[in-house]
Short mmCIF file of C-alpha atoms and ligand atoms in Angstrom, two decimals:
data_model
loop_
_atom_site.label_atom_id
_atom_site.label_comp_id
_atom_site.label_asym_id
_atom_site.label_seq_id
_atom_site.Cartn_x
_atom_site.Cartn_y
_atom_site.Cartn_z
CA MET A 1 87.57 76.79 89.42
CA THR A 2 87.98 79.57 87.25
CA PRO A 3 88.79 82.94 89.06
CA ARG A 4 85.99 85.76 88.27
CA PHE A 5 86.51 89.47 89.25
CA GLU A 6 82.97 89.31 90.68
CA ASP A 7 84.55 87.42 93.78
CA LEU A 8 87.27 89.84 94.43
CA GLY A 9 84.92 92.89 96.21
CA LEU A 10 84.76 95.06 93.25
CA ARG A 11 82.05 97.51 93.03
CA PRO A 12 79.43 97.29 90.08
CA GLU A 13 80.75 100.32 88.53
CA LEU A 14 84.04 99.07 88.10
CA LEU A 15 82.85 95.24 87.00
CA ARG A 16 81.09 97.37 84.48
CA ALA A 17 83.91 98.81 83.13
CA LEU A 18 86.14 95.43 82.78
CA ALA A 19 83.34 93.99 81.04
CA ASP A 20 83.36 97.46 78.45
CA VAL A 21 87.19 96.64 77.82
CA GLY A 22 86.45 92.88 77.55
CA TYR A 23 88.48 91.33 80.37
CA GLU A 24 86.83 87.95 81.31
CA GLN A 25 89.30 86.64 84.34
CA PRO A 26 91.40 88.77 86.47
CA THR A 27 94.89 87.70 85.80
CA PRO A 28 96.90 86.28 88.99
CA ILE A 29 98.54 89.23 89.96
CA GLN A 30 95.33 90.97 90.08
CA GLN A 31 93.66 87.70 92.11
CA GLN A 32 96.59 88.13 94.58
CA SER A 33 96.75 91.67 94.81
CA ILE A 34 93.31 93.07 94.85
CA PRO A 35 91.58 91.86 97.83
CA HIS A 36 94.81 92.84 100.35
CA LEU A 37 94.34 96.43 98.18
CA LEU A 38 90.62 96.84 99.14
CA LEU A 39 91.76 96.34 102.54
CA GLY A 40 94.18 99.33 102.35
CA LYS A 41 97.47 97.10 103.03
CA ASP A 42 100.46 98.03 101.41
CA VAL A 43 101.83 95.56 98.77
CA LEU A 44 105.28 94.65 97.11
CA GLY A 45 104.54 93.55 93.91
CA CYS A 46 107.17 91.44 92.01
CA ALA A 47 105.79 91.48 88.59
CA GLN A 48 106.64 92.55 84.79
CA THR A 49 104.74 94.68 82.35
CA GLY A 50 102.09 92.19 80.51
CA THR A 51 100.97 90.61 83.56
CA GLY A 52 98.15 92.90 84.15
CA LYS A 53 99.80 94.77 87.05
CA THR A 54 98.22 97.87 86.31
CA ALA A 55 94.57 96.95 86.66
CA ALA A 56 95.68 95.06 89.90
CA PHE A 57 96.52 98.48 91.80
CA ALA A 58 94.15 100.90 89.48
CA LEU A 59 90.92 98.86 90.24
CA PRO A 60 91.15 99.06 94.23
CA ILE A 61 92.57 102.69 93.99
CA ILE A 62 89.39 103.66 92.25
CA GLN A 63 87.29 101.79 94.54
CA ARG A 64 88.62 103.76 97.47
CA LEU A 65 88.40 106.89 96.02
CA VAL A 66 84.34 106.29 95.12
CA GLU A 67 83.67 104.75 98.51
CA ASN A 68 85.64 107.40 100.38
CA PRO A 69 84.32 110.87 98.74
CA ARG A 70 86.52 113.83 99.78
CA PRO A 71 84.86 117.58 100.00
CA THR A 72 88.14 119.01 99.56
CA LYS A 73 90.27 119.10 96.08
CA GLY A 74 93.56 117.82 95.93
CA ILE A 75 95.59 114.64 94.68
CA ARG A 76 94.66 111.72 96.58
CA VAL A 77 96.66 109.49 94.49
CA LEU A 78 100.26 109.74 93.18
CA VAL A 79 101.60 107.16 90.45
CA LEU A 80 105.35 107.51 89.85
CA ALA A 81 106.35 105.88 86.67
CA PRO A 82 109.95 106.04 84.85
CA THR A 83 108.98 106.95 81.56
CA ARG A 84 106.40 109.01 79.55
CA GLU A 85 105.11 106.14 77.63
CA LEU A 86 104.32 104.11 80.80
CA ALA A 87 102.86 106.88 82.77
CA SER A 88 100.62 107.37 79.49
CA GLN A 89 99.28 104.23 79.54
CA ILE A 90 98.86 104.13 83.37
CA GLY A 91 96.73 107.27 82.80
CA GLU A 92 94.84 105.53 80.00
CA SER A 93 94.32 102.66 82.56
CA PHE A 94 92.55 105.06 85.05
CA ARG A 95 90.43 106.69 82.92
CA ASP A 96 89.39 103.09 81.04
CA TYR A 97 88.51 101.42 84.36
CA GLY A 98 87.06 104.67 85.91
CA ARG A 99 84.83 105.28 83.16
CA HIS A 100 81.45 104.90 85.26
CA THR A 101 82.87 106.92 87.79
CA ARG A 102 83.78 110.52 88.40
CA ILE A 103 87.49 109.84 89.15
CA LYS A 104 89.78 112.37 87.19
CA THR A 105 93.41 111.41 86.26
CA VAL A 106 95.97 113.64 84.95
CA VAL A 107 99.40 112.38 83.49
CA ILE A 108 102.47 114.59 83.60
CA PHE A 109 105.97 113.89 82.17
CA GLY A 110 108.85 115.90 80.76
CA GLY A 111 109.91 116.68 76.89
CA VAL A 112 106.41 118.62 76.45
CA GLY A 113 105.23 122.16 77.36
CA GLN A 114 104.34 122.33 80.95
CA GLN A 115 101.36 124.88 80.61
CA PRO A 116 98.34 122.10 79.47
CA GLN A 117 99.76 119.97 82.35
CA VAL A 118 99.48 122.80 84.79
CA ASP A 119 96.16 123.88 83.47
CA ALA A 120 94.86 120.16 84.15
CA ILE A 121 96.17 120.09 87.61
CA ARG A 122 94.26 123.16 88.12
CA ARG A 123 91.11 121.26 87.62
CA GLY A 124 91.56 119.33 90.36
CA PRO A 125 92.31 115.59 89.52
CA GLU A 126 92.18 112.77 92.57
CA VAL A 127 94.56 110.90 90.80
CA LEU A 128 98.28 112.18 89.37
CA VAL A 129 100.45 110.07 87.22
CA ALA A 130 103.87 111.01 87.00
CA ALA A 131 107.50 111.14 85.83
CA PRO A 132 109.60 111.90 88.73
CA GLY A 133 111.45 114.83 86.87
CA ARG A 134 108.50 116.63 85.92
CA LEU A 135 106.93 116.42 88.90
CA LEU A 136 109.69 117.78 90.85
CA ASP A 137 109.84 120.74 88.68
CA LEU A 138 106.38 121.61 88.81
CA MET A 139 106.57 121.09 92.52
CA GLY A 140 109.08 123.20 92.95
CA GLN A 141 107.10 126.15 90.88
CA GLY A 142 104.37 125.58 93.15
CA TYR A 143 101.67 124.12 90.99
CA ILE A 144 101.61 120.87 92.71
CA LYS A 145 100.76 119.98 96.26
CA LEU A 146 101.14 116.49 97.67
CA ASP A 147 99.81 116.89 100.89
CA GLN A 148 96.49 115.06 100.44
CA VAL A 149 98.27 112.46 99.00
CA GLU A 150 96.62 108.72 100.57
CA VAL A 151 98.02 106.17 97.89
CA LEU A 152 101.33 106.09 96.53
CA VAL A 153 102.25 103.71 93.85
CA LEU A 154 105.84 103.14 92.55
CA ASP A 155 105.85 101.64 89.37
CA GLU A 156 108.96 99.66 87.53
CA ALA A 157 111.04 100.59 90.37
CA ASP A 158 113.84 99.01 88.90
CA ARG A 159 113.82 100.82 85.85
CA MET A 160 113.56 104.22 87.91
CA LEU A 161 116.74 102.96 89.77
CA ASP A 162 118.20 102.55 86.51
CA MET A 163 117.38 105.72 85.02
CA GLY A 164 118.74 107.71 88.20
CA PHE A 165 115.51 108.52 89.79
CA ILE A 166 115.95 107.12 93.31
CA GLN A 167 117.13 110.20 94.63
CA PRO A 168 114.33 112.43 92.93
CA VAL A 169 111.75 109.85 94.27
CA ARG A 170 112.85 110.12 97.80
CA GLN A 171 112.71 113.73 97.42
CA ILE A 172 109.26 113.49 96.27
CA ILE A 173 108.02 111.03 98.82
CA LYS A 174 109.39 113.56 101.47
CA ALA A 175 106.49 115.80 100.36
CA LEU A 176 103.72 113.13 101.27
CA PRO A 177 101.97 112.77 104.11
CA ARG A 178 103.13 110.11 106.44
CA ASN A 179 100.04 108.11 106.66
CA ARG A 180 99.26 106.74 103.49
CA GLN A 181 99.03 103.47 101.64
CA ASN A 182 102.28 102.39 99.71
CA LEU A 183 102.55 100.05 96.99
CA LEU A 184 105.70 99.14 95.01
CA PHE A 185 105.83 97.44 91.72
CA SER A 186 109.39 95.59 90.31
CA ALA A 187 110.27 93.01 87.72
CA THR A 188 113.45 92.56 89.72
CA MET A 189 114.08 93.07 93.07
CA PRO A 190 118.07 94.53 93.57
CA ALA A 191 119.37 95.56 96.73
CA GLU A 192 118.88 99.35 96.14
CA ILE A 193 115.08 98.73 95.41
CA GLN A 194 114.96 96.32 98.63
CA GLN A 195 116.06 98.84 100.72
CA LEU A 196 113.53 101.38 99.25
CA ALA A 197 110.64 98.90 99.46
CA ASN A 198 112.03 98.76 103.32
CA SER A 199 111.97 102.47 104.02
CA ILE A 200 108.53 103.09 102.49
CA LEU A 201 106.55 99.83 102.91
CA HIS A 202 104.53 99.23 106.29
CA GLU A 203 104.33 95.41 106.75
CA PRO A 204 103.47 95.01 103.00
CA VAL A 205 102.20 91.96 101.36
CA LYS A 206 103.80 90.30 99.00
CA VAL A 207 103.03 89.14 95.63
CA ALA A 208 105.03 87.94 92.78
CA VAL A 209 103.97 86.64 89.72
CA THR A 210 106.07 84.63 87.24
CA PRO A 211 105.99 86.32 83.62
CA VAL A 212 103.55 85.70 81.03
CA ALA A 213 105.07 83.28 78.39
CA SER A 214 106.99 85.35 76.07
CA THR A 215 106.41 82.65 72.86
CA VAL A 216 103.46 81.11 71.84
CA ASP A 217 103.24 77.57 72.72
CA LEU A 218 102.80 76.43 69.28
CA ILE A 219 106.39 77.79 68.80
CA HIS A 220 109.16 74.63 68.97
CA GLN A 221 112.21 76.08 69.70
CA GLN A 222 115.77 74.65 69.06
CA VAL A 223 119.06 75.94 69.16
CA TYR A 224 121.97 74.15 66.40
CA PHE A 225 125.66 74.74 67.95
CA VAL A 226 127.27 74.87 64.06
CA ASP A 227 130.78 76.17 62.93
CA LYS A 228 130.15 79.80 61.46
CA LYS A 229 131.14 78.54 57.94
CA LEU A 230 128.34 75.86 58.11
CA LYS A 231 125.47 78.18 58.81
CA PRO A 232 124.67 79.03 55.43
CA SER A 233 124.02 75.14 54.19
CA LEU A 234 122.38 74.73 57.54
CA LEU A 235 119.93 77.27 56.78
CA GLN A 236 119.09 76.20 53.46
CA HIS A 237 119.04 72.68 54.85
CA LEU A 238 116.17 74.07 57.21
CA LEU A 239 114.28 75.99 54.82
CA THR A 240 113.93 72.99 52.42
CA ASP A 241 111.82 71.52 54.66
CA GLN A 242 108.20 71.32 53.14
CA GLN A 243 106.49 72.02 56.21
CA VAL A 244 108.34 75.34 56.55
CA LYS A 245 106.58 78.08 54.30
CA ARG A 246 107.42 81.62 55.74
CA VAL A 247 110.52 82.10 57.51
CA LEU A 248 111.94 85.35 59.25
CA VAL A 249 115.70 85.16 59.44
CA PHE A 250 117.45 87.50 61.87
CA THR A 251 120.97 88.54 61.53
CA ARG A 252 122.99 90.65 63.84
CA THR A 253 123.90 93.38 61.05
CA LYS A 254 122.50 95.10 57.72
CA HIS A 255 125.72 93.24 56.01
CA GLY A 256 124.70 89.93 57.41
CA ALA A 257 121.27 90.25 55.80
CA ASN A 258 122.18 90.92 52.56
CA LYS A 259 124.74 88.21 52.77
CA VAL A 260 122.15 85.45 53.93
CA VAL A 261 120.11 87.01 51.04
CA GLN A 262 122.67 86.40 48.68
CA GLY A 263 123.36 83.04 49.53
CA LEU A 264 119.88 81.99 49.68
CA ALA A 265 119.52 83.40 46.07
CA LYS A 266 122.21 81.16 44.99
CA ALA A 267 120.33 77.82 46.53
CA ARG A 268 117.32 79.34 44.33
CA ILE A 269 115.34 80.00 47.68
CA GLN A 270 113.44 83.59 47.32
CA ALA A 271 114.23 85.98 50.26
CA GLU A 272 114.32 89.87 50.88
CA ALA A 273 116.53 91.73 53.55
CA ILE A 274 115.11 94.79 55.19
P1 AMP B 301 100.05 95.32 82.12
O1 AMP B 301 100.78 94.59 83.00
O2 AMP B 301 99.35 95.95 83.01
O3 AMP B 301 100.93 96.66 81.52
O4 AMP B 301 98.92 94.72 81.18
C1 AMP B 301 99.20 94.25 80.37
C2 AMP B 301 97.88 94.16 79.19
O5 AMP B 301 96.96 93.06 79.78
C3 AMP B 301 97.38 95.40 79.12
O6 AMP B 301 97.15 95.75 77.72
C4 AMP B 301 95.58 95.32 79.94
O7 AMP B 301 94.72 95.87 78.97
C5 AMP B 301 95.71 93.94 79.77
N1 AMP B 301 94.96 93.32 80.72
C6 AMP B 301 94.91 93.56 81.86
N2 AMP B 301 94.41 92.55 82.78
C7 AMP B 301 93.77 91.76 82.04
C8 AMP B 301 92.46 91.00 82.27
N3 AMP B 301 92.23 90.66 83.16
N4 AMP B 301 92.06 89.99 80.86
C9 AMP B 301 92.28 90.45 79.77
N5 AMP B 301 93.43 91.33 79.70
C10 AMP B 301 94.11 92.25 80.72
#
């Protein structure tokens, strides 16, 4: 049976937002995570970008916020992301999926002026998406309090590790209330991430999805092992196949690209290097 968003227990205003953005079916990570997250469970997700993991956590989180309104202002959801690009994308997703709700999301990261971010925080968002460095900065200056946080999401935890953010992340977590829902997503699970997961997740549900295919099925891939000096003639041979109309050739260097073009020109095959 084709999986449907309607069957995952999501509220009508979220289903409307999904229809607005044109999603027809939940992806595997969404099918696996959303029902558990709606029940308030911790989740350890092994998934890469491109699998739909952002919606997998954003939808149930928005639903929780809508169904359990709180009269006091304060950040209720903290999402930590390693880079400004990822933080911005996550922020966009919360805004997209929450467009028929009153949930407010603010994104903060370093490398830009802090005042607009401080002003935005003062307006009392429920959701804060943050890169760890800037968050610690603003916490240190007293602009951000995390004592109301109910849900913590660590996204791309392995990249946080690569970028040296594990200590900052641990420091941030110390400022959170003990009783909360925790989600950790990572494409890979090196020992350090496993340890981090063990220390913050409480009886987590484990979900794992294989990455979506990175090449189109229609592409037929072949590998030829040849001597370096034979490569130009092999390339010419392949390019003279009548089926082959438009071709991209990748080289390691600019110089290599120019040499390929010159070689092809001698064989009267038109090519350009960029
Ligand atoms: P993510 O893995 O969260 O970075 O998402 C990858 C891309 O898939 C984003 O551009 C999403 O907008 C899109 N996406 C997420 N869920 C769905 C879905 N159920 N149907 C179609 N597109 C989706």
